[in-house]
CSV table of C-alpha atoms in Angstrom, one decimal:
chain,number,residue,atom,x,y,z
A,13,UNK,CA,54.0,1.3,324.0
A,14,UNK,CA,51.9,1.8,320.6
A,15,UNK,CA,51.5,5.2,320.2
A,16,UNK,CA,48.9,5.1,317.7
A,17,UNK,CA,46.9,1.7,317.0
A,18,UNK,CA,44.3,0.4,314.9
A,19,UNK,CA,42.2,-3.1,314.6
A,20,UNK,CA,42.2,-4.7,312.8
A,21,UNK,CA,45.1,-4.9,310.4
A,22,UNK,CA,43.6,-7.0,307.5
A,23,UNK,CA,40.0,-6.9,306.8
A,24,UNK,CA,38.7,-9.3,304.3
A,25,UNK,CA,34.7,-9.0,303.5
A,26,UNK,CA,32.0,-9.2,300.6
A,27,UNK,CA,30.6,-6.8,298.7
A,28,UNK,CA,27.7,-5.1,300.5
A,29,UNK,CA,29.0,-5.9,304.4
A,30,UNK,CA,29.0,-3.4,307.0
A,31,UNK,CA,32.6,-3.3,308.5
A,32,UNK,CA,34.2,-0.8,311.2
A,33,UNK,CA,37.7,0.1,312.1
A,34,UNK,CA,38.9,1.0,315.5
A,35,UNK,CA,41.4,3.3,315.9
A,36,UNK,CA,43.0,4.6,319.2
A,37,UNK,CA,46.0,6.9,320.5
A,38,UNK,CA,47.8,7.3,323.6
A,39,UNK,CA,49.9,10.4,322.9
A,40,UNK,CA,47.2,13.1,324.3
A,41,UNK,CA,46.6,14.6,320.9
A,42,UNK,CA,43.4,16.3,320.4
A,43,UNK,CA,43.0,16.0,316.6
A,44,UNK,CA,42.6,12.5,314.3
A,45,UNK,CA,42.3,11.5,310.9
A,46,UNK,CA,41.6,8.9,308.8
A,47,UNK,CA,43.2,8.4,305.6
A,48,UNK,CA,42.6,6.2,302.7
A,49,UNK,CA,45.8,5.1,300.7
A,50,UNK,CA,44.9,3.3,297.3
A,51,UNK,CA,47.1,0.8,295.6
A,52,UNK,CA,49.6,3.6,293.7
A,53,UNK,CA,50.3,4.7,297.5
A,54,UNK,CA,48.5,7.8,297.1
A,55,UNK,CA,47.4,9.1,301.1
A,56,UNK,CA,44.2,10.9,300.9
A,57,UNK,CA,42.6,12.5,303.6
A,58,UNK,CA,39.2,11.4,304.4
A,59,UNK,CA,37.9,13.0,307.9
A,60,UNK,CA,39.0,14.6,310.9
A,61,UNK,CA,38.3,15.3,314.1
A,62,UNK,CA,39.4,17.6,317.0
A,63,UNK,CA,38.2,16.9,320.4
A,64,UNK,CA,35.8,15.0,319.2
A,65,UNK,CA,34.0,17.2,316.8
A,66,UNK,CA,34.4,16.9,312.6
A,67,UNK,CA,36.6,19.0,311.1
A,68,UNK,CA,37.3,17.8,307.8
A,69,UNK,CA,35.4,15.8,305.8
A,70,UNK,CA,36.8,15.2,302.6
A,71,UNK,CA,34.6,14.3,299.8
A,72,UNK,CA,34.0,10.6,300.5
A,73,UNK,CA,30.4,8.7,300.0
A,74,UNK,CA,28.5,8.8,302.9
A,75,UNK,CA,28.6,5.2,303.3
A,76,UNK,CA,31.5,6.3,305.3
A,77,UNK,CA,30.8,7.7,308.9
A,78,UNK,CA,33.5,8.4,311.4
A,79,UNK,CA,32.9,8.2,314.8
A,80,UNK,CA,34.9,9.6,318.3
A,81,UNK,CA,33.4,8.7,321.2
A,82,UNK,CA,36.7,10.5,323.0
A,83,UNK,CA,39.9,12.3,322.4
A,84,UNK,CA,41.9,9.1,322.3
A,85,UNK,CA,39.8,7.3,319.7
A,86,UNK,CA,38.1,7.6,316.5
A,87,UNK,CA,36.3,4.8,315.0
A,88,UNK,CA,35.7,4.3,311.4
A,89,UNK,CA,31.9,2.7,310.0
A,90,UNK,CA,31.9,1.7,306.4
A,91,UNK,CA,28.6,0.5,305.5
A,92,UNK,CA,27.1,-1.6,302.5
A,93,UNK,CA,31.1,-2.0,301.1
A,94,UNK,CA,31.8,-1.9,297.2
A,95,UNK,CA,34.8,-3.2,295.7
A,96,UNK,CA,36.4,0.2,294.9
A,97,UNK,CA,36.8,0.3,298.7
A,98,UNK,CA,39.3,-1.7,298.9
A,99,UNK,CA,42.7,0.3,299.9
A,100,UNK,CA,44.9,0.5,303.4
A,101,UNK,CA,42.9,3.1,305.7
A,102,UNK,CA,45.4,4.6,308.2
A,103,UNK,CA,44.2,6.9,311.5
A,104,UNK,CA,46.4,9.2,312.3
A,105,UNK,CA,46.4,11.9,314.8
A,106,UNK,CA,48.3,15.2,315.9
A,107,UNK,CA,48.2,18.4,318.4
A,108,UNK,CA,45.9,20.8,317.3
A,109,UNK,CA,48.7,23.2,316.5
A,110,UNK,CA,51.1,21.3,314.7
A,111,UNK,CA,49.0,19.4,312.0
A,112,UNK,CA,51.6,18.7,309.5
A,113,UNK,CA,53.7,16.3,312.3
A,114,UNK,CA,50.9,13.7,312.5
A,115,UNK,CA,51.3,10.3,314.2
A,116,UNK,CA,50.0,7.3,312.1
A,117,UNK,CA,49.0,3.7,313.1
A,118,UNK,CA,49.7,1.0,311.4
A,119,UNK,CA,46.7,0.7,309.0
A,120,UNK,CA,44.1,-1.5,308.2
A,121,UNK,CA,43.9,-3.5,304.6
A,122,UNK,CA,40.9,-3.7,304.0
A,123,UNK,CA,39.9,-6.6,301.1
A,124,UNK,CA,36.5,-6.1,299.4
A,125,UNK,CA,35.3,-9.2,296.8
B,17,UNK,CA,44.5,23.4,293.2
B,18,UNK,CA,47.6,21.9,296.0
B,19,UNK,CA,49.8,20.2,294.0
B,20,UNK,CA,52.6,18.0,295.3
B,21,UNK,CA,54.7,16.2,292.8
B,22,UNK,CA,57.5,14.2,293.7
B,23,UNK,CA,60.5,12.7,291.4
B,24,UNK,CA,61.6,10.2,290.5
B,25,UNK,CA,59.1,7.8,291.7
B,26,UNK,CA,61.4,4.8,291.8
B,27,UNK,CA,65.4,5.1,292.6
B,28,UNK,CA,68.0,2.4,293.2
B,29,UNK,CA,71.3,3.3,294.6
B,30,UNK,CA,74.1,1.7,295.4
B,31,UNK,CA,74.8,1.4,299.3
B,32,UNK,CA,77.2,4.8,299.5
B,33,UNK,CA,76.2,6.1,296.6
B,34,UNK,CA,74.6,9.8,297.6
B,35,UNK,CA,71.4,11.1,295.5
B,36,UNK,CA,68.5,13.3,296.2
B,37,UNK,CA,65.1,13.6,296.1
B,38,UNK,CA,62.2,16.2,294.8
B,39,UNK,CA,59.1,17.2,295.9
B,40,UNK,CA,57.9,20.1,294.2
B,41,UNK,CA,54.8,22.0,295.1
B,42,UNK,CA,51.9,24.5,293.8
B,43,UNK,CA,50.1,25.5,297.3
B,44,UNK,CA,48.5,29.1,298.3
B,45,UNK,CA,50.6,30.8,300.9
B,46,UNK,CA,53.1,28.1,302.4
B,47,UNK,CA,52.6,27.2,305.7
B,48,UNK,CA,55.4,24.5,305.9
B,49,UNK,CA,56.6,21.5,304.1
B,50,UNK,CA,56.5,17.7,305.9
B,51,UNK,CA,58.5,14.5,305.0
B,52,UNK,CA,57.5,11.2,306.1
B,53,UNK,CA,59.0,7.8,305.9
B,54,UNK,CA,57.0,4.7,305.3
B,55,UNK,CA,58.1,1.2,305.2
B,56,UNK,CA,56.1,-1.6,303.5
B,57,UNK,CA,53.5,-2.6,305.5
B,58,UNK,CA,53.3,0.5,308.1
B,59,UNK,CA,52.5,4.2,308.6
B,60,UNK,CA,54.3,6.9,307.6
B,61,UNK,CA,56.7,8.3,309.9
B,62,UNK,CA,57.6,11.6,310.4
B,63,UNK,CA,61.1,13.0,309.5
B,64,UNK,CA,60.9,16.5,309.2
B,65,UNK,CA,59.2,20.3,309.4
B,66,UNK,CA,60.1,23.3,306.5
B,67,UNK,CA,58.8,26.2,307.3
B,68,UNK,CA,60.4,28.6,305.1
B,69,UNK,CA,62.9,28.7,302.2
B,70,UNK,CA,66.4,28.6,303.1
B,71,UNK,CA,65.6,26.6,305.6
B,72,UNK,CA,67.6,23.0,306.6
B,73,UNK,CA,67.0,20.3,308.5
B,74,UNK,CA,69.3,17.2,309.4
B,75,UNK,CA,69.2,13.4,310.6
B,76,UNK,CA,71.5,10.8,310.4
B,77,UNK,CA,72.2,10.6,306.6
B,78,UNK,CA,68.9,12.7,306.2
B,79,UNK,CA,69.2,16.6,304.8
B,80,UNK,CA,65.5,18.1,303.6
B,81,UNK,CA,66.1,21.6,302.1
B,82,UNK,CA,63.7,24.1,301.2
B,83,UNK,CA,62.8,26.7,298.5
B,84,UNK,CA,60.3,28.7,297.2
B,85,UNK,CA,58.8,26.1,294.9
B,86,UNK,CA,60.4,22.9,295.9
B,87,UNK,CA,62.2,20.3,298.7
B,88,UNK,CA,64.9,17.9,298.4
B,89,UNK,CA,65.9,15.4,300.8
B,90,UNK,CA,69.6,15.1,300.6
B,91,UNK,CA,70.6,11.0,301.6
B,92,UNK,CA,74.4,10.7,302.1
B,93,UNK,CA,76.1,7.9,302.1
B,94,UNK,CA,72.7,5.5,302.3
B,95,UNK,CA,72.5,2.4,304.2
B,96,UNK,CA,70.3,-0.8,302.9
B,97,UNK,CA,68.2,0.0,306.7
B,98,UNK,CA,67.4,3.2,304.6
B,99,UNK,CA,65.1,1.4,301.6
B,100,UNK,CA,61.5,3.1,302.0
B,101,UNK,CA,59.3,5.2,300.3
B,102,UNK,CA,59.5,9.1,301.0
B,103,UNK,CA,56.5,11.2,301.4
B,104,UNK,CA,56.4,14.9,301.2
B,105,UNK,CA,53.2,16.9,302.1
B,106,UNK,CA,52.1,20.3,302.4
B,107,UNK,CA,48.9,21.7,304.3
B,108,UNK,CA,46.3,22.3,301.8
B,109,UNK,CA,45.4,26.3,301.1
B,110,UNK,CA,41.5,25.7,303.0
B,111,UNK,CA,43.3,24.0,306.2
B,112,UNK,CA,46.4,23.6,307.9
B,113,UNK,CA,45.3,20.3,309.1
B,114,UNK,CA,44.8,18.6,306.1
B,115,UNK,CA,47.5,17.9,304.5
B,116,UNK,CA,48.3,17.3,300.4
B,117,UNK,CA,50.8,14.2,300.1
B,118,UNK,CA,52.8,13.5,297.0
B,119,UNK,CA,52.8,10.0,295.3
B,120,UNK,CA,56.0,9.3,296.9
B,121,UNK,CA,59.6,8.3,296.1
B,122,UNK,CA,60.9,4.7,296.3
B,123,UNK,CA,64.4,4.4,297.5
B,124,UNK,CA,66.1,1.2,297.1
B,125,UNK,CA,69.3,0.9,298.8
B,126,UNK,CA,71.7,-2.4,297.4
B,127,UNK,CA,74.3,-3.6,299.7
C-alpha cells in the first residue's frame, strides 16, 4: 500500500511546456505540501494546503499553481517551464496537528532543456 | 531568519565505527525539532520528534538528542543498510506547518 504517491516520477520536457504533477495520499491526512528540492538537496517548501484550501504559499513564480480537488490529492500545474525549474518536486502531507511528521512520496524529476 | 545548519555534510565510517551528527538551529520560540531519512532516489522518511531540550529519542542504532541550540543523532555501531542522507528540520517562526530543512548530512557506511 503506497501511502503517499506521485506521477509521474521522471518528467522530461522543453523549455516553455505546460506540465502537471499528480500527487495523492491514502493515510486521511488533511494537510499537503509540495516541495521543491534542487540539486545541493536543499527541500524547500513551496505550497500547502489543508482541506483543500492554501495555506502556504511560499514565494515561488506564479507559473506555479497548486491544485486540490480533495483531501487525498493535490495536484501540481507548472506552466510555460524555464530551465531553472528543473529539480525533484516531492508532495508530502501530514495531520493538521502534527506538521513536523510529514509523509512524503516518492518525487518527481522533473528535466527541463 | 530560521536557520538550520547541519555538519559535516559528508561522513564515511567504517561499519561499527560510532559517530554523530549536528544540526544546529537559529528559530523563534522552538516548537520541536524533526529528523528524516532519505535514500537516493526517494522521500524523506521520518525518524523522529524533539520537543524540548533534554529530551531523547531512540531506534535501532538511532539516538537524536536535543538542546537549547542544537541536535545530534547519535548512530551506534552503523550498519552499511544505514548509508543515507539525514535531514533535520524545524517549523519555521510564521508556521508550524512549514517546516525549515537543513542541507543534510551524508552518511556512508563501508562494510
Amino acid at each position: 500500500d503506497t501511502a503517499v504517491s506521485q506521477t509521474p516520477k521522471y518528467l522530461v520536457t522543453q523549455m516553455g511546456n505546460d506540465k502537471s504533477i499528480k500527487c495523492e495520499q491514502n493515510l486521511g491526512h488533511d494537510t499537503m505540501y509540495w516541495y521543491k528540492q534542487d540539486s545541493k538537496k536543499f527541500l524547500k517548501i513551496m505550497f500547502s494546503y489543508n482541506n483543500k484550501e492554501l495555506i502556504i504559499n511560499e514565494t515561488v513564480p506564479n507559473r506555479f499553481s497548486p491544485k486540490s480537488p480533495d483531501k487525498a490529492h493535490l495536484n501540481l500545474h507548472i506552466n510555460s517551464l524555464e530551465l531553472g525549474d528543473s529539480a525533484v518536486y516531492f508532495c508530502a502531507s501530514s495531520l493538521q496537528g502534527a506538521g513536523g511528521e510529514q509523509y512524503f512520496g516518492p518525487g518527481t524529476r522533473l528535466t527541463v532543456t | 531568519e530560521d536557520q538550520v545548519t547541519q555538519s559535516p555534510e559528508a561522513l564515511r565510517l567504517q561499519e561499527g565505527e560510532s559517530s554523530s551528527l549536528n544540526c544546529s538551529y537559529t528559530v523563534s520560540g522552538l516548537r520541536g525539532l524533526f529528523w528524516y531519512r532519505q535514500d537516493p532516489g526517494k522521500g524523506p522518511e521520518f525518524l523522529f520528534t524533539l520537543y524540548s531540550a533534554g529530551e531523547e529519542k531512540e531506534k535501532e542504532r538511532l539516538k537524536a538528542t536535543l538542546t537549547k541550540k542544537e541536535s545530534f543523532l547519535h548512530i551506534t555501531a552503523p550498519k552499511p543498510e544505514d548509508s543515507a542522507t539525514y535531514l533535520c528540520a524545524v517549523p519555521s517562526s510564521g508556521s508550524a506547518r512549514q517546516l525549515t530543512f537543513g542541507s543534510g548530512t551524508q552518511l556512508t557506511v563501508l562494510p
